[in-house]
mmCIF file of C-alpha atoms and ligand atoms in Angstrom:
data_model
loop_
_atom_site.group_PDB
_atom_site.id
_atom_site.type_symbol
_atom_site.label_atom_id
_atom_site.label_comp_id
_atom_site.label_asym_id
_atom_site.label_seq_id
_atom_site.Cartn_x
_atom_site.Cartn_y
_atom_site.Cartn_z
ATOM 1 C CA MET D 1 20.406 33.283 -8.319
ATOM 2 C CA LYS D 2 18.548 36.548 -8.290
ATOM 3 C CA LYS D 3 15.036 36.398 -6.838
ATOM 4 C CA LYS D 4 12.522 38.910 -5.512
ATOM 5 C CA ALA D 5 13.095 39.268 -1.769
ATOM 6 C CA ARG D 6 10.590 38.922 1.057
ATOM 7 C CA LEU D 7 10.067 41.296 3.980
ATOM 8 C CA TRP D 8 10.806 44.771 2.688
ATOM 9 C CA ASP D 9 8.988 48.104 2.373
ATOM 10 C CA SER D 10 9.115 50.714 -0.376
ATOM 11 C CA LEU D 11 10.235 54.143 0.733
ATOM 12 C CA GLU D 12 10.339 57.513 -1.034
ATOM 13 C CA GLU D 13 12.635 58.005 -4.050
ATOM 14 C CA ASN D 14 12.783 54.286 -4.836
ATOM 15 C CA LYS D 15 14.556 53.453 -1.598
ATOM 16 C CA VAL D 16 13.652 50.228 0.218
ATOM 17 C CA LYS D 17 13.854 49.031 3.811
ATOM 18 C CA CYS D 18 14.774 45.395 4.429
ATOM 19 C CA HIS D 19 13.395 43.563 7.476
ATOM 20 C CA VAL D 20 15.191 40.232 7.034
ATOM 21 C CA CYS D 21 17.744 40.984 9.736
ATOM 22 C CA ALA D 22 17.993 43.426 12.591
ATOM 23 C CA ASN D 23 20.260 45.755 10.604
ATOM 24 C CA GLU D 24 17.022 46.828 8.840
ATOM 25 C CA CYS D 25 19.019 48.491 6.070
ATOM 26 C CA ILE D 26 17.578 51.346 4.081
ATOM 27 C CA ILE D 27 18.930 50.711 0.577
ATOM 28 C CA MET D 28 19.218 53.250 -2.219
ATOM 29 C CA PRO D 29 18.488 52.234 -5.847
ATOM 30 C CA GLY D 30 21.410 50.288 -7.315
ATOM 31 C CA LYS D 31 22.918 49.632 -3.872
ATOM 32 C CA VAL D 32 23.174 46.580 -1.603
ATOM 33 C CA GLY D 33 22.534 46.177 2.121
ATOM 34 C CA ILE D 34 25.175 45.558 4.771
ATOM 35 C CA CYS D 35 25.206 41.808 3.983
ATOM 36 C CA ARG D 36 25.897 42.710 0.308
ATOM 37 C CA THR D 37 23.490 39.971 -0.808
ATOM 38 C CA ARG D 38 20.310 42.077 -1.188
ATOM 39 C CA LYS D 39 20.144 44.709 -3.870
ATOM 40 C CA ASN D 40 17.697 47.449 -4.748
ATOM 41 C CA PHE D 41 16.838 47.240 -8.468
ATOM 42 C CA ASP D 42 14.699 50.282 -9.372
ATOM 43 C CA GLY D 43 12.849 50.344 -6.053
ATOM 44 C CA GLU D 44 12.437 46.582 -5.644
ATOM 45 C CA LEU D 45 14.548 44.432 -3.345
ATOM 46 C CA TYR D 46 16.117 41.214 -4.625
ATOM 47 C CA THR D 47 18.243 38.560 -2.981
ATOM 48 C CA LEU D 48 21.266 37.726 -5.134
ATOM 49 C CA ILE D 49 22.097 34.402 -3.462
ATOM 50 C CA TYR D 50 18.892 32.367 -3.749
ATOM 51 C CA GLY D 51 20.173 28.828 -4.394
ATOM 52 C CA SER D 52 23.770 30.050 -4.748
ATOM 53 C CA LEU D 53 25.965 27.636 -2.783
ATOM 54 C CA ILE D 54 29.707 27.762 -2.222
ATOM 55 C CA SER D 55 29.813 24.024 -2.978
ATOM 56 C CA LYS D 56 27.390 21.137 -3.385
ATOM 57 C CA GLY D 57 27.673 20.693 0.390
ATOM 58 C CA SER D 58 29.501 18.500 2.851
ATOM 59 C CA LEU D 59 28.609 15.759 5.295
ATOM 60 C CA ASP D 60 29.548 16.744 8.831
ATOM 61 C CA PRO D 61 28.978 15.285 12.282
ATOM 62 C CA ILE D 62 26.050 17.161 13.826
ATOM 63 C CA GLU D 63 28.325 17.746 16.827
ATOM 64 C CA LYS D 64 30.454 20.015 14.620
ATOM 65 C CA LYS D 65 27.625 22.582 14.345
ATOM 66 C CA PRO D 66 27.765 22.264 17.432
ATOM 67 C CA LEU D 67 24.559 20.460 18.476
ATOM 68 C CA TYR D 68 25.026 17.843 21.207
ATOM 69 C CA ASN D 69 21.453 17.323 22.439
ATOM 70 C CA PHE D 70 19.778 17.083 19.031
ATOM 71 C CA TRP D 71 19.914 13.824 17.080
ATOM 72 C CA PRO D 72 23.277 12.850 18.638
ATOM 73 C CA GLY D 73 25.491 11.001 16.183
ATOM 74 C CA ALA D 74 23.518 12.201 13.135
ATOM 75 C CA THR D 75 25.066 13.321 9.875
ATOM 76 C CA ALA D 76 24.348 16.933 8.949
ATOM 77 C CA TYR D 77 24.301 17.720 5.247
ATOM 78 C CA SER D 78 25.888 21.164 5.498
ATOM 79 C CA ILE D 79 25.424 23.978 3.022
ATOM 80 C CA ALA D 80 26.499 27.599 2.846
ATOM 81 C CA SER D 81 26.335 30.629 0.626
ATOM 82 C CA ILE D 82 28.213 33.924 0.867
ATOM 83 C CA GLY D 83 27.610 37.082 2.893
ATOM 84 C CA CYS D 84 26.848 37.946 6.482
ATOM 85 C CA SER D 85 24.969 40.597 8.427
ATOM 86 C CA PHE D 86 28.061 41.060 10.661
ATOM 87 C CA LYS D 87 31.692 41.968 9.981
ATOM 88 C CA CYS D 88 33.377 40.180 12.876
ATOM 89 C CA GLN D 89 37.036 41.026 13.252
ATOM 90 C CA ASN D 90 37.726 37.406 14.211
ATOM 91 C CA CYS D 91 35.618 35.657 11.547
ATOM 92 C CA GLN D 92 37.039 32.241 10.691
ATOM 93 C CA ASN D 93 35.035 32.092 7.461
ATOM 94 C CA TRP D 94 35.814 35.619 6.304
ATOM 95 C CA ASN D 95 36.499 34.452 2.743
ATOM 96 C CA ILE D 96 32.814 33.594 2.292
ATOM 97 C CA SER D 97 31.136 35.760 4.951
ATOM 98 C CA GLN D 98 32.633 38.975 3.592
ATOM 99 C CA ALA D 99 32.378 38.178 -0.122
ATOM 100 C CA ASN D 100 30.309 40.072 -2.701
ATOM 101 C CA PRO D 101 27.934 38.171 -4.969
ATOM 102 C CA SER D 102 27.582 39.094 -8.631
ATOM 103 C CA ASP D 103 24.168 40.436 -9.677
ATOM 104 C CA ASN D 104 23.107 37.038 -11.046
ATOM 105 C CA GLY D 105 24.389 35.145 -7.973
ATOM 106 C CA LYS D 106 26.651 32.935 -10.088
ATOM 107 C CA ASN D 107 29.938 34.203 -8.663
ATOM 108 C CA GLY D 108 31.345 35.612 -5.492
ATOM 109 C CA PHE D 109 34.223 38.056 -5.152
ATOM 110 C CA TYR D 110 36.576 38.331 -2.207
ATOM 111 C CA THR D 111 36.493 41.702 -0.486
ATOM 112 C CA LEU D 112 39.831 41.505 1.259
ATOM 113 C CA GLU D 113 42.464 44.032 0.244
ATOM 114 C CA GLY D 114 44.605 42.624 -2.547
ATOM 115 C CA LEU D 115 42.121 39.856 -3.392
ATOM 116 C CA GLU D 116 39.250 42.005 -4.713
ATOM 117 C CA ASN D 117 39.315 40.596 -8.228
ATOM 118 C CA ARG D 118 39.536 36.972 -7.202
ATOM 119 C CA ARG D 119 36.398 35.152 -8.192
ATOM 120 C CA MET D 120 34.740 32.107 -6.659
ATOM 121 C CA SER D 121 32.219 30.211 -8.765
ATOM 122 C CA LEU D 122 29.020 29.479 -6.910
ATOM 123 C CA VAL D 123 26.997 26.311 -7.455
ATOM 124 C CA GLU D 124 23.411 26.838 -8.598
ATOM 125 C CA MET D 125 21.151 24.569 -6.540
ATOM 126 C CA PRO D 126 17.370 24.861 -6.935
ATOM 127 C CA PRO D 127 15.470 23.622 -3.831
ATOM 128 C CA GLU D 128 14.236 20.399 -5.477
ATOM 129 C CA GLU D 129 17.775 19.501 -6.514
ATOM 130 C CA LEU D 130 19.078 20.085 -2.986
ATOM 131 C CA VAL D 131 16.390 17.861 -1.490
ATOM 132 C CA LYS D 132 17.252 15.045 -3.940
ATOM 133 C CA ARG D 133 20.902 15.272 -2.956
ATOM 134 C CA VAL D 134 20.203 15.282 0.775
ATOM 135 C CA VAL D 135 17.913 12.258 0.497
ATOM 136 C CA LYS D 136 20.501 10.417 -1.596
ATOM 137 C CA SER D 137 23.244 11.160 0.952
ATOM 138 C CA GLY D 138 21.272 9.428 3.714
ATOM 139 C CA ALA D 139 21.726 12.405 6.064
ATOM 140 C CA LYS D 140 18.864 12.863 8.523
ATOM 141 C CA THR D 141 19.520 16.572 9.020
ATOM 142 C CA LEU D 142 20.470 19.596 6.950
ATOM 143 C CA ALA D 143 22.435 22.504 8.409
ATOM 144 C CA TYR D 144 22.535 26.028 7.006
ATOM 145 C CA THR D 145 25.971 26.961 8.253
ATOM 146 C CA TYR D 146 29.448 28.509 7.702
ATOM 147 C CA ASN D 147 28.204 31.895 6.472
ATOM 148 C CA GLU D 148 25.185 33.563 8.099
ATOM 149 C CA PRO D 149 21.983 31.726 7.145
ATOM 150 C CA LEU D 150 19.460 34.378 8.250
ATOM 151 C CA ILE D 151 20.302 36.472 5.174
ATOM 152 C CA TRP D 152 19.387 33.410 3.036
ATOM 153 C CA HIS D 153 15.799 33.725 4.196
ATOM 154 C CA GLU D 154 13.890 32.908 0.999
ATOM 155 C CA TYR D 155 15.992 29.855 0.141
ATOM 156 C CA ILE D 156 15.741 28.545 3.701
ATOM 157 C CA LEU D 157 11.954 28.857 3.678
ATOM 158 C CA ASP D 158 11.610 27.077 0.329
ATOM 159 C CA THR D 159 14.071 24.290 1.072
ATOM 160 C CA THR D 160 12.861 23.670 4.623
ATOM 161 C CA LYS D 161 9.302 23.284 3.321
ATOM 162 C CA LEU D 162 10.456 20.533 0.937
ATOM 163 C CA LEU D 163 12.855 18.860 3.365
ATOM 164 C CA LYS D 164 10.095 18.520 5.959
ATOM 165 C CA LYS D 165 8.131 16.390 3.509
ATOM 166 C CA LYS D 166 11.085 13.968 3.476
ATOM 167 C CA ASP D 167 11.344 14.066 7.288
ATOM 168 C CA ILE D 168 14.752 15.748 7.196
ATOM 169 C CA LYS D 169 15.372 18.072 10.128
ATOM 170 C CA THR D 170 16.702 21.556 9.430
ATOM 171 C CA ILE D 171 19.238 23.429 11.522
ATOM 172 C CA LEU D 172 20.352 27.053 11.598
ATOM 173 C CA VAL D 173 23.862 27.835 12.780
ATOM 174 C CA THR D 174 23.404 31.529 13.255
ATOM 175 C CA ASN D 175 24.415 34.835 14.780
ATOM 176 C CA GLY D 176 20.743 35.259 15.719
ATOM 177 C CA TYR D 177 20.486 38.843 14.398
ATOM 178 C CA SER D 178 16.932 38.419 13.185
ATOM 179 C CA THR D 179 13.771 40.501 13.227
ATOM 180 C CA PRO D 180 10.434 39.418 14.735
ATOM 181 C CA GLU D 181 8.939 39.160 11.207
ATOM 182 C CA ALA D 182 11.719 36.964 9.815
ATOM 183 C CA THR D 183 11.838 34.773 12.926
ATOM 184 C CA LYS D 184 8.084 34.272 12.696
ATOM 185 C CA GLU D 185 8.424 32.983 9.125
ATOM 186 C CA LEU D 186 11.207 30.602 10.132
ATOM 187 C CA ILE D 187 9.097 29.257 12.990
ATOM 188 C CA GLU D 188 6.061 28.862 10.746
ATOM 189 C CA VAL D 189 7.961 26.940 8.096
ATOM 190 C CA GLY D 190 9.159 24.526 10.777
ATOM 191 C CA ILE D 191 12.895 24.975 11.366
ATOM 192 C CA ASP D 192 13.774 22.242 13.858
ATOM 193 C CA ALA D 193 16.889 23.469 15.659
ATOM 194 C CA ALA D 194 19.285 26.369 15.986
ATOM 195 C CA ASN D 195 22.687 26.919 17.415
ATOM 196 C CA ILE D 196 22.790 30.614 18.257
ATOM 197 C CA ASP D 197 26.043 32.387 18.820
ATOM 198 C CA ILE D 198 25.790 34.818 21.730
ATOM 199 C CA LYS D 199 29.117 36.517 21.288
ATOM 200 C CA ALA D 200 28.981 38.600 24.463
ATOM 201 C CA MET D 201 26.359 40.228 26.636
ATOM 202 C CA SER D 202 27.447 43.785 25.830
ATOM 203 C CA ASP D 203 26.445 46.135 23.029
ATOM 204 C CA ASP D 204 29.967 47.482 23.171
ATOM 205 C CA PHE D 205 31.381 44.104 22.049
ATOM 206 C CA TYR D 206 28.836 43.840 19.223
ATOM 207 C CA LYS D 207 29.705 47.388 18.062
ATOM 208 C CA LYS D 208 33.477 47.027 18.245
ATOM 209 C CA ILE D 209 33.955 43.425 17.108
ATOM 210 C CA CYS D 210 30.911 42.631 14.948
ATOM 211 C CA GLY D 211 30.055 46.067 13.533
ATOM 212 C CA VAL D 212 26.377 46.016 14.588
ATOM 213 C CA LYS D 213 24.451 48.001 17.173
ATOM 214 C CA SER D 214 23.375 45.642 19.891
ATOM 215 C CA VAL D 215 23.147 42.147 21.345
ATOM 216 C CA GLN D 216 19.432 42.562 22.069
ATOM 217 C CA PRO D 217 18.072 41.203 18.730
ATOM 218 C CA VAL D 218 20.173 38.055 19.259
ATOM 219 C CA LEU D 219 18.701 37.493 22.715
ATOM 220 C CA ASP D 220 15.198 38.152 21.409
ATOM 221 C CA THR D 221 15.650 35.620 18.585
ATOM 222 C CA ALA D 222 16.885 32.947 20.998
ATOM 223 C CA LYS D 223 13.852 33.503 23.239
ATOM 224 C CA ARG D 224 11.404 33.507 20.338
ATOM 225 C CA LEU D 225 12.741 30.292 18.831
ATOM 226 C CA LYS D 226 12.877 28.522 22.176
ATOM 227 C CA SER D 227 9.398 29.587 23.264
ATOM 228 C CA ASN D 228 8.025 28.293 19.968
ATOM 229 C CA GLY D 229 9.344 24.791 20.546
ATOM 230 C CA ILE D 230 12.498 24.951 18.433
ATOM 231 C CA HIS D 231 15.499 23.175 19.902
ATOM 232 C CA VAL D 232 18.059 25.849 20.817
ATOM 233 C CA GLU D 233 21.695 25.437 21.808
ATOM 234 C CA ILE D 234 23.941 28.414 22.572
ATOM 235 C CA THR D 235 27.562 28.951 21.641
ATOM 236 C CA ASN D 236 29.866 31.518 23.233
ATOM 237 C CA LEU D 237 33.305 31.959 21.685
ATOM 238 C CA ILE D 238 35.568 33.195 24.463
ATOM 239 C CA ILE D 239 38.188 35.696 23.307
ATOM 240 C CA PRO D 240 40.935 36.651 25.773
ATOM 241 C CA ASP D 241 40.469 40.125 27.292
ATOM 242 C CA LEU D 242 37.291 40.811 25.310
ATOM 243 C CA ASN D 243 34.575 38.626 26.867
ATOM 244 C CA ASP D 244 36.386 36.285 29.265
ATOM 245 C CA SER D 245 35.900 37.731 32.742
ATOM 246 C CA ARG D 246 33.982 35.908 35.461
ATOM 247 C CA GLU D 247 31.442 38.727 35.258
ATOM 248 C CA ASP D 248 30.986 38.232 31.479
ATOM 249 C CA LEU D 249 30.557 34.483 31.881
ATOM 250 C CA SER D 250 28.220 34.838 34.824
ATOM 251 C CA LYS D 251 26.025 37.389 33.031
ATOM 252 C CA LEU D 252 25.647 35.063 30.056
ATOM 253 C CA SER D 253 24.951 31.963 32.140
ATOM 254 C CA ASN D 254 22.379 33.793 34.250
ATOM 255 C CA TRP D 255 20.646 35.116 31.168
ATOM 256 C CA ILE D 256 20.435 31.616 29.697
ATOM 257 C CA VAL D 257 18.992 30.109 32.877
ATOM 258 C CA GLU D 258 16.462 32.906 33.330
ATOM 259 C CA ASN D 259 15.331 33.190 29.710
ATOM 260 C CA LEU D 260 15.899 29.854 27.988
ATOM 261 C CA GLY D 261 16.017 27.499 30.954
ATOM 262 C CA LYS D 262 18.721 25.507 32.722
ATOM 263 C CA ASN D 263 18.413 22.600 30.289
ATOM 264 C CA THR D 264 19.669 24.716 27.368
ATOM 265 C CA PRO D 265 22.882 23.150 26.032
ATOM 266 C CA THR D 266 25.602 25.781 26.249
ATOM 267 C CA HIS D 267 28.886 25.513 24.357
ATOM 268 C CA PHE D 268 31.967 27.506 25.331
ATOM 269 C CA SER D 269 34.494 27.597 22.522
ATOM 270 C CA ALA D 270 38.178 28.396 22.506
ATOM 271 C CA TYR D 271 39.269 31.229 20.235
ATOM 272 C CA HIS D 272 42.195 30.925 17.906
ATOM 273 C CA PRO D 273 43.592 33.970 16.111
ATOM 274 C CA ASP D 274 42.092 34.754 12.698
ATOM 275 C CA PHE D 275 41.200 37.420 10.117
ATOM 276 C CA LYS D 276 41.730 40.958 11.459
ATOM 277 C CA MET D 277 42.783 39.802 14.921
ATOM 278 C CA PRO D 278 45.786 37.577 14.143
ATOM 279 C CA SER D 279 47.828 38.772 17.102
ATOM 280 C CA MET D 280 45.293 37.952 19.815
ATOM 281 C CA LYS D 281 46.106 35.094 22.193
ATOM 282 C CA ARG D 282 44.410 31.697 22.039
ATOM 283 C CA THR D 283 41.929 31.135 24.847
ATOM 284 C CA PRO D 284 43.754 29.273 27.633
ATOM 285 C CA TYR D 285 42.379 26.074 29.148
ATOM 286 C CA GLU D 286 41.901 27.821 32.516
ATOM 287 C CA THR D 287 39.412 30.276 31.003
ATOM 288 C CA LEU D 288 37.347 27.501 29.447
ATOM 289 C CA ASP D 289 37.423 25.695 32.759
ATOM 290 C CA LEU D 290 36.259 28.858 34.516
ATOM 291 C CA ALA D 291 33.385 29.163 32.021
ATOM 292 C CA TYR D 292 32.425 25.532 32.655
ATOM 293 C CA ASN D 293 32.422 26.066 36.408
ATOM 294 C CA VAL D 294 30.531 29.355 36.312
ATOM 295 C CA ALA D 295 27.823 27.823 34.094
ATOM 296 C CA ASN D 296 27.667 24.827 36.400
ATOM 297 C CA GLU D 297 27.321 27.012 39.512
ATOM 298 C CA THR D 298 24.589 28.987 37.740
ATOM 299 C CA GLY D 299 22.656 25.761 37.216
ATOM 300 C CA ILE D 300 23.073 25.017 33.495
ATOM 301 C CA ASN D 301 22.738 21.266 33.078
ATOM 302 C CA TYR D 302 24.351 20.645 29.700
ATOM 303 C CA ILE D 303 27.678 22.459 29.427
ATOM 304 C CA TYR D 304 30.126 21.747 26.619
ATOM 305 C CA VAL D 305 33.597 22.981 25.807
ATOM 306 C CA GLY D 306 34.838 23.100 22.217
ATOM 307 C CA ASN D 307 38.079 23.659 20.264
ATOM 308 C CA ILE D 308 40.132 22.435 23.231
ATOM 309 C CA ARG D 309 40.248 19.215 25.255
ATOM 310 C CA HIS D 310 38.420 19.518 28.569
ATOM 311 C CA GLU D 311 37.948 16.535 30.828
ATOM 312 C CA LYS D 312 34.185 16.988 31.183
ATOM 313 C CA GLY D 313 33.389 19.424 28.392
ATOM 314 C CA GLY D 314 32.616 16.832 25.700
ATOM 315 C CA ASN D 315 30.284 14.760 27.854
ATOM 316 C CA THR D 316 26.596 14.725 28.649
ATOM 317 C CA TYR D 317 25.788 14.028 32.295
ATOM 318 C CA CYS D 318 22.495 13.265 33.981
ATOM 319 C CA PRO D 319 21.215 16.507 35.586
ATOM 320 C CA LYS D 320 19.753 14.538 38.528
ATOM 321 C CA CYS D 321 22.492 12.061 39.539
ATOM 322 C CA ASN D 322 25.483 13.208 37.406
ATOM 323 C CA HIS D 323 25.787 9.786 35.743
ATOM 324 C CA LEU D 324 27.799 9.910 32.492
ATOM 325 C CA ILE D 325 25.207 9.395 29.749
ATOM 326 C CA ILE D 326 27.171 10.223 26.612
ATOM 327 C CA GLY D 327 30.979 10.364 26.615
ATOM 328 C CA ARG D 328 32.701 12.040 23.658
ATOM 329 C CA SER D 329 36.182 12.468 22.372
ATOM 330 C CA GLY D 330 36.107 15.107 19.670
ATOM 331 C CA TYR D 331 33.081 14.237 17.565
ATOM 332 C CA SER D 332 33.194 10.505 18.410
ATOM 333 C CA PHE D 333 31.386 8.694 21.192
ATOM 334 C CA THR D 334 33.415 6.968 23.896
ATOM 335 C CA LYS D 335 30.354 5.786 25.827
ATOM 336 C CA ILE D 336 26.577 5.812 25.523
ATOM 337 C CA ASP D 337 24.648 4.754 28.591
ATOM 338 C CA ILE D 338 20.993 5.667 28.235
ATOM 339 C CA SER D 339 17.967 3.396 27.922
ATOM 340 C CA ASP D 340 16.063 3.014 24.660
ATOM 341 C CA HIS D 341 13.326 5.124 26.256
ATOM 342 C CA LYS D 342 15.878 7.854 26.998
ATOM 343 C CA LYS D 343 15.989 7.269 30.743
ATOM 344 C CA CYS D 344 19.055 7.468 32.978
ATOM 345 C CA PRO D 345 20.057 3.881 33.874
ATOM 346 C CA ASN D 346 21.081 5.071 37.337
ATOM 347 C CA CYS D 347 18.177 7.277 38.530
ATOM 348 C CA ASP D 348 15.528 6.961 35.812
ATOM 349 C CA TYR D 349 15.723 10.675 34.888
ATOM 350 C CA ASP D 350 13.737 11.195 31.698
ATOM 351 C CA PHE D 351 15.775 12.848 28.888
ATOM 352 C CA SER D 352 12.974 12.885 26.341
ATOM 353 C CA THR D 353 12.622 16.684 26.332
ATOM 354 C CA ASP D 354 16.348 17.352 26.881
ATOM 355 C CA ILE D 355 17.793 15.161 24.140
ATOM 356 C CA ILE D 356 15.801 15.424 20.933
ATOM 357 C CA GLY D 357 15.607 12.717 18.266
ATOM 358 C CA GLU D 358 17.225 9.326 17.955
ATOM 359 C CA ILE D 359 20.712 8.663 19.249
ATOM 360 C CA ASN D 360 22.766 7.111 16.489
ATOM 361 C CA LYS D 361 25.108 4.934 18.534
ATOM 362 C CA LYS D 362 27.315 4.006 15.595
ATOM 363 C CA PRO D 363 27.727 7.130 13.516
ATOM 364 C CA SER D 364 29.255 6.673 10.096
ATOM 365 C CA HIS D 365 29.575 8.534 6.827
ATOM 366 C CA ARG D 366 30.013 11.868 8.538
ATOM 367 C CA TYR D 367 33.045 13.360 6.853
ATOM 368 C CA GLU D 368 32.736 13.988 3.148
ATOM 369 C CA PHE D 369 33.097 16.943 0.847
ATOM 370 C CA LEU D 370 30.433 16.452 -1.830
HETATM 371 S S1 SF4 P 401 19.464 40.996 5.365
HETATM 372 FE FE1 SF4 P 401 20.095 42.462 6.943
HETATM 373 S S2 SF4 P 401 22.044 43.233 6.266
HETATM 374 FE FE2 SF4 P 401 21.072 42.271 4.494
HETATM 375 S S3 SF4 P 401 19.994 43.943 3.474
HETATM 376 FE FE3 SF4 P 401 18.538 42.978 4.847
HETATM 377 S S4 SF4 P 401 18.665 44.167 6.746
HETATM 378 FE FE4 SF4 P 401 20.493 44.653 5.528
HETATM 379 S S1 SF4 P 402 28.598 36.357 12.369
HETATM 380 FE FE1 SF4 P 402 29.842 34.539 12.013
HETATM 381 S S2 SF4 P 402 30.025 34.391 9.766
HETATM 382 FE FE2 SF4 P 402 29.339 36.462 10.255
HETATM 383 S S3 SF4 P 402 31.207 37.669 10.295
HETATM 384 FE FE3 SF4 P 402 30.699 37.027 12.403
HETATM 385 S S4 SF4 P 402 31.878 35.156 12.728
HETATM 386 FE FE4 SF4 P 402 31.794 35.535 10.506
#
């Protein structure tokens, strides 16, 4: 749906400047920004995707986001739209992230060569309707995920406001390329958690692979969210030869410890070839193991490994005595050994600020396309 956008300035000759993400596009009349979802109509900026969903949503395990220390075992009602502020060469959701919305937000169009005229119908979902559906599903959390949620700013603000009234927690699964103004609004509306993708610690990687200028806005967003009490977990997708050296992994781990704290859950994910990088290698087990060990040596207490089986990488251990608190196989629990007051049964370590929300020991109803 088309709706007047927030956070933009008028410039000369009917141009506008958008402040919703760190691209801060200057947009000429009749043109769209880099994300293709914000358009200048006669000197006024509109979002084209307000309430435009790719589907009615799906029920996912919260661990799929991935969030391991936030409402473990919860169901995340997951929704997405189209568009993204990045153009990652390896995007696994390129069909939606790189699509163009129509001016009324009712349809999306693929942008890939040869598919330009293929249309996808988008589902119109006003905020009140979404809230009704989430409540009916029984999910305790809602995740804005799959495409980039930061460019969905207005819809996220409006839906989060309503979901809070129903005590449903909201989650951003994001590239973190925000601005101080947009982040402030997300904090004020009460976003509960974010998984932020730090793709690499170098501007060079962000320029070459993602098509944006710098990693710095991502780091700033992570710090801002964390320092304002939002639960933050970090994901780093490790791509062979691009961001997989000991130095890369050490730089990232050190930054996390120094800026977000050693109790920040950190997920290292295995890459598999996709989109414009089909000939790259998969990330080998040894690299994921190296990442785990480097993060461990740096002092990170909650380290997870995804997209590949790793003997420790699915589990949550006590930072004080190393007791296995939550064992996982994929998105299922193999063991839960923590007291009802979230204390370690072995050394009494208190997890109440490290693991947020209730632990649902018998998760169910977590895989459904709605
Ligand atoms: S959200 Fe970002 S990419 Fe989209 S128009 Fe605004 S500044 Fe540009
Ligand atoms: S930020 Fe995520 S959704 Fe956007 S292009 Fe990159 S991988 Fe795809």
